[in-house]
Amino acid sequence: MESISISHFKEAVTTYQPKKDGLPDDLLISRGPQGLSTWYAPFEYINRSAKLVICGITPGWQQANRALVVARDAFAQGCSNSEALQIAKNTASFAGAMRSNLSRMLDRIGMQEYLGVDSCSDLFGARSDLVNYTSALKYPVFKNGTNYSGSNAMVSQPYLWNQSKEYLTEEIAALPKALWLPLGSSSTRVFERLVDENLIDGNRVLFGMPHASGANAERIKYFLGEKPRELLSNKVKPEVIESGYSRLIEKMRLNMLQGSDL
């Protein structure tokens, strides 16, 4: 895929006005098979001092809209491309309840100790220098005009896999010692394939954390030890969460022992 940057879309960003039904045509990057399409939003900033990378599936419309509005306003205030990108990404990434859920689950596995902070909530404030936010599909992908929520196609469909591989390997190279936290089963599959293809050291990937979405509240509560096993609904598989938690604790123990030499 041709390299994408805000320079290609700066006019579209500076004149951006939100729509009710998606993004303006001048932000379209490409169209793929089966109703898939990829759109530009300012998410290419990489925090090269990060020790942790939190990776979702793909930015949704609301996240893209927030980033575009923030970048547009930053340009209006005279910010440079790099400044606008940093502001937009830090503002729009994992907003709302997801930040609280992420912070609590990361604290649960001891990430705050690894990073040397009081709580991982600091990652969304004073210690944002320690974290990089990204997605397996860096730019917003829609399916038939609506948010793409991930599927097995992310590792089997060339249109999707090629995007993930290209942009994630770029970020992996830029952050050679960071730990990576994929959120959701689709992002997990992407990282499993990256590990299988020796594109990232599996010791650096934290598999097993429930997605931080508010729609995943019951699984999050069980992961946090806030809901007993016997009160879980049938839709929750406690053994999967327990296994993921155990693997994360062990992975963090190993990384604590080895420090930043991974």
mmCIF file with all atom_site columns, N, CA, C and O in Angstrom, residues 133-175:
data_model
loop_
_atom_site.group_PDB
_atom_site.id
_atom_site.type_symbol
_atom_site.label_atom_id
_atom_site.label_alt_id
_atom_site.label_comp_id
_atom_site.label_asym_id
_atom_site.label_entity_id
_atom_site.label_seq_id
_atom_site.pdbx_PDB_ins_code
_atom_site.Cartn_x
_atom_site.Cartn_y
_atom_site.Cartn_z
_atom_site.occupancy
_atom_site.B_iso_or_equiv
_atom_site.pdbx_formal_charge
_atom_site.auth_seq_id
_atom_site.auth_comp_id
_atom_site.auth_asym_id
_atom_site.auth_atom_id
_atom_site.pdbx_PDB_model_num
ATOM 1   N N  . TYR A 1 133 ? -0.626  4.448   21.381 1.00 0.00 ? 133 TYR A N  1
ATOM 2   C CA . TYR A 1 133 ? -1.911  3.870   21.027 1.00 0.00 ? 133 TYR A CA 1
ATOM 3   C C  . TYR A 1 133 ? -1.929  3.591   19.532 1.00 0.00 ? 133 TYR A C  1
ATOM 4   O O  . TYR A 1 133 ? -1.493  4.422   18.733 1.00 0.00 ? 133 TYR A O  1
ATOM 5   N N  . THR A 1 134 ? -2.443  2.439   19.161 1.00 0.00 ? 134 THR A N  1
ATOM 6   C CA . THR A 1 134 ? -2.526  2.129   17.744 1.00 0.00 ? 134 THR A CA 1
ATOM 7   C C  . THR A 1 134 ? -3.653  1.132   17.509 1.00 0.00 ? 134 THR A C  1
ATOM 8   O O  . THR A 1 134 ? -4.387  0.770   18.437 1.00 0.00 ? 134 THR A O  1
ATOM 9   N N  . SER A 1 135 ? -3.784  0.699   16.272 1.00 0.00 ? 135 SER A N  1
ATOM 10  C CA . SER A 1 135 ? -4.794  -0.289  15.908 1.00 0.00 ? 135 SER A CA 1
ATOM 11  C C  . SER A 1 135 ? -4.196  -1.271  14.922 1.00 0.00 ? 135 SER A C  1
ATOM 12  O O  . SER A 1 135 ? -3.269  -0.924  14.178 1.00 0.00 ? 135 SER A O  1
ATOM 13  N N  . ALA A 1 136 ? -4.719  -2.486  14.929 1.00 0.00 ? 136 ALA A N  1
ATOM 14  C CA . ALA A 1 136 ? -4.251  -3.473  13.965 1.00 0.00 ? 136 ALA A CA 1
ATOM 15  C C  . ALA A 1 136 ? -4.480  -2.966  12.540 1.00 0.00 ? 136 ALA A C  1
ATOM 16  O O  . ALA A 1 136 ? -3.678  -3.224  11.639 1.00 0.00 ? 136 ALA A O  1
ATOM 17  N N  . LEU A 1 137 ? -5.574  -2.265  12.340 1.00 0.00 ? 137 LEU A N  1
ATOM 18  C CA . LEU A 1 137 ? -5.836  -1.535  11.099 1.00 0.00 ? 137 LEU A CA 1
ATOM 19  C C  . LEU A 1 137 ? -5.740  -0.059  11.460 1.00 0.00 ? 137 LEU A C  1
ATOM 20  O O  . LEU A 1 137 ? -6.647  0.502   12.070 1.00 0.00 ? 137 LEU A O  1
ATOM 21  N N  . LYS A 1 138 ? -4.612  0.561   11.136 1.00 0.00 ? 138 LYS A N  1
ATOM 22  C CA . LYS A 1 138 ? -4.304  1.897   11.654 1.00 0.00 ? 138 LYS A CA 1
ATOM 23  C C  . LYS A 1 138 ? -5.352  2.935   11.285 1.00 0.00 ? 138 LYS A C  1
ATOM 24  O O  . LYS A 1 138 ? -5.728  3.769   12.107 1.00 0.00 ? 138 LYS A O  1
ATOM 25  N N  . TYR A 1 139 ? -5.800  2.898   10.046 1.00 0.00 ? 139 TYR A N  1
ATOM 26  C CA . TYR A 1 139 ? -6.773  3.883   9.589  1.00 0.00 ? 139 TYR A CA 1
ATOM 27  C C  . TYR A 1 139 ? -8.176  3.274   9.606  1.00 0.00 ? 139 TYR A C  1
ATOM 28  O O  . TYR A 1 139 ? -8.333  2.060   9.482  1.00 0.00 ? 139 TYR A O  1
ATOM 29  N N  . PRO A 1 140 ? -9.216  4.097   9.779  1.00 0.00 ? 140 PRO A N  1
ATOM 30  C CA . PRO A 1 140 ? -10.567 3.573   9.906  1.00 0.00 ? 140 PRO A CA 1
ATOM 31  C C  . PRO A 1 140 ? -10.984 2.708   8.712  1.00 0.00 ? 140 PRO A C  1
ATOM 32  O O  . PRO A 1 140 ? -10.854 3.131   7.559  1.00 0.00 ? 140 PRO A O  1
ATOM 33  N N  . VAL A 1 141 ? -11.439 1.511   9.021  1.00 0.00 ? 141 VAL A N  1
ATOM 34  C CA . VAL A 1 141 ? -11.973 0.607   8.007  1.00 0.00 ? 141 VAL A CA 1
ATOM 35  C C  . VAL A 1 141 ? -13.467 0.445   8.257  1.00 0.00 ? 141 VAL A C  1
ATOM 36  O O  . VAL A 1 141 ? -13.896 0.179   9.384  1.00 0.00 ? 141 VAL A O  1
ATOM 37  N N  . PHE A 1 142 ? -14.236 0.620   7.209  1.00 0.00 ? 142 PHE A N  1
ATOM 38  C CA . PHE A 1 142 ? -15.679 0.428   7.282  1.00 0.00 ? 142 PHE A CA 1
ATOM 39  C C  . PHE A 1 142 ? -16.073 -0.759  6.408  1.00 0.00 ? 142 PHE A C  1
ATOM 40  O O  . PHE A 1 142 ? -15.386 -1.081  5.430  1.00 0.00 ? 142 PHE A O  1
ATOM 41  N N  . LYS A 1 143 ? -17.159 -1.405  6.775  1.00 0.00 ? 143 LYS A N  1
ATOM 42  C CA . LYS A 1 143 ? -17.717 -2.479  5.959  1.00 0.00 ? 143 LYS A CA 1
ATOM 43  C C  . LYS A 1 143 ? -19.146 -2.105  5.616  1.00 0.00 ? 143 LYS A C  1
ATOM 44  O O  . LYS A 1 143 ? -19.983 -1.934  6.512  1.00 0.00 ? 143 LYS A O  1
ATOM 45  N N  . ASN A 1 144 ? -19.396 -1.937  4.326  1.00 0.00 ? 144 ASN A N  1
ATOM 46  C CA . ASN A 1 144 ? -20.704 -1.485  3.847  1.00 0.00 ? 144 ASN A CA 1
ATOM 47  C C  . ASN A 1 144 ? -21.131 -0.184  4.538  1.00 0.00 ? 144 ASN A C  1
ATOM 48  O O  . ASN A 1 144 ? -22.301 -0.001  4.884  1.00 0.00 ? 144 ASN A O  1
ATOM 49  N N  . GLY A 1 145 ? -20.151 0.687   4.755  1.00 0.00 ? 145 GLY A N  1
ATOM 50  C CA . GLY A 1 145 ? -20.436 2.011   5.280  1.00 0.00 ? 145 GLY A CA 1
ATOM 51  C C  . GLY A 1 145 ? -20.549 2.118   6.789  1.00 0.00 ? 145 GLY A C  1
ATOM 52  O O  . GLY A 1 145 ? -20.769 3.217   7.307  1.00 0.00 ? 145 GLY A O  1
ATOM 53  N N  . THR A 1 146 ? -20.391 1.011   7.505  1.00 0.00 ? 146 THR A N  1
ATOM 54  C CA . THR A 1 146 ? -20.466 1.050   8.960  1.00 0.00 ? 146 THR A CA 1
ATOM 55  C C  . THR A 1 146 ? -19.146 0.576   9.569  1.00 0.00 ? 146 THR A C  1
ATOM 56  O O  . THR A 1 146 ? -18.310 -0.022  8.883  1.00 0.00 ? 146 THR A O  1
ATOM 57  N N  . ASN A 1 147 ? -18.959 0.840   10.861 1.00 0.00 ? 147 ASN A N  1
ATOM 58  C CA . ASN A 1 147 ? -17.718 0.466   11.525 1.00 0.00 ? 147 ASN A CA 1
ATOM 59  C C  . ASN A 1 147 ? -17.419 -1.024  11.346 1.00 0.00 ? 147 ASN A C  1
ATOM 60  O O  . ASN A 1 147 ? -18.299 -1.868  11.539 1.00 0.00 ? 147 ASN A O  1
ATOM 61  N N  . TYR A 1 148 ? -16.190 -1.323  10.992 1.00 0.00 ? 148 TYR A N  1
ATOM 62  C CA . TYR A 1 148 ? -15.753 -2.718  10.895 1.00 0.00 ? 148 TYR A CA 1
ATOM 63  C C  . TYR A 1 148 ? -15.328 -3.166  12.290 1.00 0.00 ? 148 TYR A C  1
ATOM 64  O O  . TYR A 1 148 ? -14.486 -2.528  12.931 1.00 0.00 ? 148 TYR A O  1
ATOM 65  N N  . SER A 1 149 ? -15.908 -4.276  12.761 1.00 0.00 ? 149 SER A N  1
ATOM 66  C CA . SER A 1 149 ? -15.671 -4.717  14.138 1.00 0.00 ? 149 SER A CA 1
ATOM 67  C C  . SER A 1 149 ? -14.702 -5.881  14.241 1.00 0.00 ? 149 SER A C  1
ATOM 68  O O  . SER A 1 149 ? -14.503 -6.426  15.326 1.00 0.00 ? 149 SER A O  1
ATOM 69  N N  . GLY A 1 150 ? -14.069 -6.246  13.120 1.00 0.00 ? 150 GLY A N  1
ATOM 70  C CA . GLY A 1 150 ? -13.081 -7.315  13.166 1.00 0.00 ? 150 GLY A CA 1
ATOM 71  C C  . GLY A 1 150 ? -13.675 -8.679  12.852 1.00 0.00 ? 150 GLY A C  1
ATOM 72  O O  . GLY A 1 150 ? -14.872 -8.916  13.041 1.00 0.00 ? 150 GLY A O  1
ATOM 73  N N  . SER A 1 151 ? -12.824 -9.577  12.373 1.00 0.00 ? 151 SER A N  1
ATOM 74  C CA . SER A 1 151 ? -13.221 -10.950 12.062 1.00 0.00 ? 151 SER A CA 1
ATOM 75  C C  . SER A 1 151 ? -11.956 -11.721 11.705 1.00 0.00 ? 151 SER A C  1
ATOM 76  O O  . SER A 1 151 ? -10.853 -11.176 11.667 1.00 0.00 ? 151 SER A O  1
ATOM 77  N N  . ASN A 1 152 ? -12.128 -13.008 11.403 1.00 0.00 ? 152 ASN A N  1
ATOM 78  C CA . ASN A 1 152 ? -10.991 -13.823 10.964 1.00 0.00 ? 152 ASN A CA 1
ATOM 79  C C  . ASN A 1 152 ? -10.370 -13.288 9.677  1.00 0.00 ? 152 ASN A C  1
ATOM 80  O O  . ASN A 1 152 ? -9.210  -13.585 9.368  1.00 0.00 ? 152 ASN A O  1
ATOM 81  N N  . ALA A 1 153 ? -11.150 -12.494 8.934  1.00 0.00 ? 153 ALA A N  1
ATOM 82  C CA . ALA A 1 153 ? -10.659 -11.952 7.664  1.00 0.00 ? 153 ALA A CA 1
ATOM 83  C C  . ALA A 1 153 ? -9.448  -11.053 7.853  1.00 0.00 ? 153 ALA A C  1
ATOM 84  O O  . ALA A 1 153 ? -8.694  -10.825 6.902  1.00 0.00 ? 153 ALA A O  1
ATOM 85  N N  . MET A 1 154 ? -9.221  -10.571 9.067  1.00 0.00 ? 154 MET A N  1
ATOM 86  C CA . MET A 1 154 ? -8.084  -9.684  9.291  1.00 0.00 ? 154 MET A CA 1
ATOM 87  C C  . MET A 1 154 ? -6.752  -10.390 9.063  1.00 0.00 ? 154 MET A C  1
ATOM 88  O O  . MET A 1 154 ? -5.734  -9.741  8.816  1.00 0.00 ? 154 MET A O  1
ATOM 89  N N  . VAL A 1 155 ? -6.747  -11.708 9.144  1.00 0.00 ? 155 VAL A N  1
ATOM 90  C CA . VAL A 1 155 ? -5.513  -12.445 8.859  1.00 0.00 ? 155 VAL A CA 1
ATOM 91  C C  . VAL A 1 155 ? -5.617  -13.279 7.580  1.00 0.00 ? 155 VAL A C  1
ATOM 92  O O  . VAL A 1 155 ? -4.615  -13.822 7.116  1.00 0.00 ? 155 VAL A O  1
ATOM 93  N N  . SER A 1 156 ? -6.810  -13.385 7.000  1.00 0.00 ? 156 SER A N  1
ATOM 94  C CA . SER A 1 156 ? -6.968  -14.204 5.800  1.00 0.00 ? 156 SER A CA 1
ATOM 95  C C  . SER A 1 156 ? -7.269  -13.395 4.540  1.00 0.00 ? 156 SER A C  1
ATOM 96  O O  . SER A 1 156 ? -7.022  -13.861 3.425  1.00 0.00 ? 156 SER A O  1
ATOM 97  N N  . GLN A 1 157 ? -7.804  -12.185 4.700  1.00 0.00 ? 157 GLN A N  1
ATOM 98  C CA . GLN A 1 157 ? -8.152  -11.328 3.570  1.00 0.00 ? 157 GLN A CA 1
ATOM 99  C C  . GLN A 1 157 ? -6.944  -10.423 3.259  1.00 0.00 ? 157 GLN A C  1
ATOM 100 O O  . GLN A 1 157 ? -6.564  -9.589  4.081  1.00 0.00 ? 157 GLN A O  1
ATOM 101 N N  . PRO A 1 158 ? -6.331  -10.565 2.077  1.00 0.00 ? 158 PRO A N  1
ATOM 102 C CA . PRO A 1 158 ? -5.137  -9.763  1.767  1.00 0.00 ? 158 PRO A CA 1
ATOM 103 C C  . PRO A 1 158 ? -5.342  -8.262  1.928  1.00 0.00 ? 158 PRO A C  1
ATOM 104 O O  . PRO A 1 158 ? -4.421  -7.558  2.372  1.00 0.00 ? 158 PRO A O  1
ATOM 105 N N  . TYR A 1 159 ? -6.522  -7.758  1.582  1.00 0.00 ? 159 TYR A N  1
ATOM 106 C CA . TYR A 1 159 ? -6.767  -6.320  1.685  1.00 0.00 ? 159 TYR A CA 1
ATOM 107 C C  . TYR A 1 159 ? -6.575  -5.836  3.125  1.00 0.00 ? 159 TYR A C  1
ATOM 108 O O  . TYR A 1 159 ? -6.014  -4.772  3.367  1.00 0.00 ? 159 TYR A O  1
ATOM 109 N N  . LEU A 1 160 ? -7.035  -6.640  4.083  1.00 0.00 ? 160 LEU A N  1
ATOM 110 C CA . LEU A 1 160 ? -6.915  -6.274  5.492  1.00 0.00 ? 160 LEU A CA 1
ATOM 111 C C  . LEU A 1 160 ? -5.550  -6.642  6.063  1.00 0.00 ? 160 LEU A C  1
ATOM 112 O O  . LEU A 1 160 ? -4.901  -5.843  6.733  1.00 0.00 ? 160 LEU A O  1
ATOM 113 N N  . TRP A 1 161 ? -5.102  -7.877  5.787  1.00 0.00 ? 161 TRP A N  1
ATOM 114 C CA . TRP A 1 161 ? -3.838  -8.329  6.359  1.00 0.00 ? 161 TRP A CA 1
ATOM 115 C C  . TRP A 1 161 ? -2.659  -7.476  5.897  1.00 0.00 ? 161 TRP A C  1
ATOM 116 O O  . TRP A 1 161 ? -1.776  -7.145  6.689  1.00 0.00 ? 161 TRP A O  1
ATOM 117 N N  . ASN A 1 162 ? -2.649  -7.097  4.628  1.00 0.00 ? 162 ASN A N  1
ATOM 118 C CA . ASN A 1 162 ? -1.535  -6.297  4.125  1.00 0.00 ? 162 ASN A CA 1
ATOM 119 C C  . ASN A 1 162 ? -1.445  -4.950  4.834  1.00 0.00 ? 162 ASN A C  1
ATOM 120 O O  . ASN A 1 162 ? -0.348  -4.439  5.079  1.00 0.00 ? 162 ASN A O  1
ATOM 121 N N  . GLN A 1 163 ? -2.601  -4.355  5.161  1.00 0.00 ? 163 GLN A N  1
ATOM 122 C CA . GLN A 1 163 ? -2.582  -3.104  5.917  1.00 0.00 ? 163 GLN A CA 1
ATOM 123 C C  . GLN A 1 163 ? -2.011  -3.318  7.314  1.00 0.00 ? 163 GLN A C  1
ATOM 124 O O  . GLN A 1 163 ? -1.145  -2.563  7.776  1.00 0.00 ? 163 GLN A O  1
ATOM 125 N N  . SER A 1 164 ? -2.496  -4.359  7.991  1.00 0.00 ? 164 SER A N  1
ATOM 126 C CA . SER A 1 164 ? -2.010  -4.637  9.343  1.00 0.00 ? 164 SER A CA 1
ATOM 127 C C  . SER A 1 164 ? -0.513  -4.897  9.344  1.00 0.00 ? 164 SER A C  1
ATOM 128 O O  . SER A 1 164 ? 0.232   -4.325  10.157 1.00 0.00 ? 164 SER A O  1
ATOM 129 N N  . LYS A 1 165 ? -0.085  -5.739  8.445  1.00 0.00 ? 165 LYS A N  1
ATOM 130 C CA . LYS A 1 165 ? 1.335   -6.118  8.414  1.00 0.00 ? 165 LYS A CA 1
ATOM 131 C C  . LYS A 1 165 ? 2.218   -4.909  8.128  1.00 0.00 ? 165 LYS A C  1
ATOM 132 O O  . LYS A 1 165 ? 3.236   -4.692  8.804  1.00 0.00 ? 165 LYS A O  1
ATOM 133 N N  . GLU A 1 166 ? 1.848   -4.106  7.150  1.00 0.00 ? 166 GLU A N  1
ATOM 134 C CA . GLU A 1 166 ? 2.684   -2.973  6.764  1.00 0.00 ? 166 GLU A CA 1
ATOM 135 C C  . GLU A 1 166 ? 2.838   -1.973  7.901  1.00 0.00 ? 166 GLU A C  1
ATOM 136 O O  . GLU A 1 166 ? 3.959   -1.587  8.265  1.00 0.00 ? 166 GLU A O  1
ATOM 137 N N  . TYR A 1 167 ? 1.729   -1.537  8.478  1.00 0.00 ? 167 TYR A N  1
ATOM 138 C CA . TYR A 1 167 ? 1.804   -0.472  9.462  1.00 0.00 ? 167 TYR A CA 1
ATOM 139 C C  . TYR A 1 167 ? 2.260   -0.965  10.830 1.00 0.00 ? 167 TYR A C  1
ATOM 140 O O  . TYR A 1 167 ? 2.951   -0.245  11.551 1.00 0.00 ? 167 TYR A O  1
ATOM 141 N N  . LEU A 1 168 ? 1.891   -2.192  11.203 1.00 0.00 ? 168 LEU A N  1
ATOM 142 C CA . LEU A 1 168 ? 2.339   -2.695  12.495 1.00 0.00 ? 168 LEU A CA 1
ATOM 143 C C  . LEU A 1 168 ? 3.828   -3.014  12.498 1.00 0.00 ? 168 LEU A C  1
ATOM 144 O O  . LEU A 1 168 ? 4.517   -2.745  13.487 1.00 0.00 ? 168 LEU A O  1
ATOM 145 N N  . THR A 1 169 ? 4.343   -3.564  11.411 1.00 0.00 ? 169 THR A N  1
ATOM 146 C CA . THR A 1 169 ? 5.783   -3.837  11.380 1.00 0.00 ? 169 THR A CA 1
ATOM 147 C C  . THR A 1 169 ? 6.577   -2.527  11.426 1.00 0.00 ? 169 THR A C  1
ATOM 148 O O  . THR A 1 169 ? 7.665   -2.479  12.015 1.00 0.00 ? 169 THR A O  1
ATOM 149 N N  . GLU A 1 170 ? 6.024   -1.466  10.864 1.00 0.00 ? 170 GLU A N  1
ATOM 150 C CA . GLU A 1 170 ? 6.669   -0.146  10.960 1.00 0.00 ? 170 GLU A CA 1
ATOM 151 C C  . GLU A 1 170 ? 6.732   0.307   12.416 1.00 0.00 ? 170 GLU A C  1
ATOM 152 O O  . GLU A 1 170 ? 7.771   0.803   12.881 1.00 0.00 ? 170 GLU A O  1
ATOM 153 N N  . GLU A 1 171 ? 5.637   0.124   13.145 1.00 0.00 ? 171 GLU A N  1
ATOM 154 C CA . GLU A 1 171 ? 5.617   0.554   14.542 1.00 0.00 ? 171 GLU A CA 1
ATOM 155 C C  . GLU A 1 171 ? 6.468   -0.363  15.420 1.00 0.00 ? 171 GLU A C  1
ATOM 156 O O  . GLU A 1 171 ? 7.109   0.097   16.369 1.00 0.00 ? 171 GLU A O  1
ATOM 157 N N  . ILE A 1 172 ? 6.451   -1.649  15.124 1.00 0.00 ? 172 ILE A N  1
ATOM 158 C CA . ILE A 1 172 ? 7.281   -2.596  15.881 1.00 0.00 ? 172 ILE A CA 1
ATOM 159 C C  . ILE A 1 172 ? 8.749   -2.213  15.746 1.00 0.00 ? 172 ILE A C  1
ATOM 160 O O  . ILE A 1 172 ? 9.510   -2.232  16.721 1.00 0.00 ? 172 ILE A O  1
ATOM 161 N N  . ALA A 1 173 ? 9.170   -1.866  14.540 1.00 0.00 ? 173 ALA A N  1
ATOM 162 C CA . ALA A 1 173 ? 10.560  -1.454  14.314 1.00 0.00 ? 173 ALA A CA 1
ATOM 163 C C  . ALA A 1 173 ? 10.886  -0.153  15.035 1.00 0.00 ? 173 ALA A C  1
ATOM 164 O O  . ALA A 1 173 ? 12.005  0.042   15.519 1.00 0.00 ? 173 ALA A O  1
ATOM 165 N N  . ALA A 1 174 ? 9.898   0.737   15.130 1.00 0.00 ? 174 ALA A N  1
ATOM 166 C CA . ALA A 1 174 ? 10.120  2.024   15.794 1.00 0.00 ? 174 ALA A CA 1
ATOM 167 C C  . ALA A 1 174 ? 10.150  1.898   17.312 1.00 0.00 ? 174 ALA A C  1
ATOM 168 O O  . ALA A 1 174 ? 10.685  2.772   17.998 1.00 0.00 ? 174 ALA A O  1
ATOM 169 N N  . LEU A 1 175 ? 9.577   0.796   17.832 1.00 0.00 ? 175 LEU A N  1
ATOM 170 C CA . LEU A 1 175 ? 9.489   0.587   19.283 1.00 0.00 ? 175 LEU A CA 1
ATOM 171 C C  . LEU A 1 175 ? 10.045  -0.792  19.626 1.00 0.00 ? 175 LEU A C  1
ATOM 172 O O  . LEU A 1 175 ? 9.314   -1.692  20.045 1.00 0.00 ? 175 LEU A O  1
#
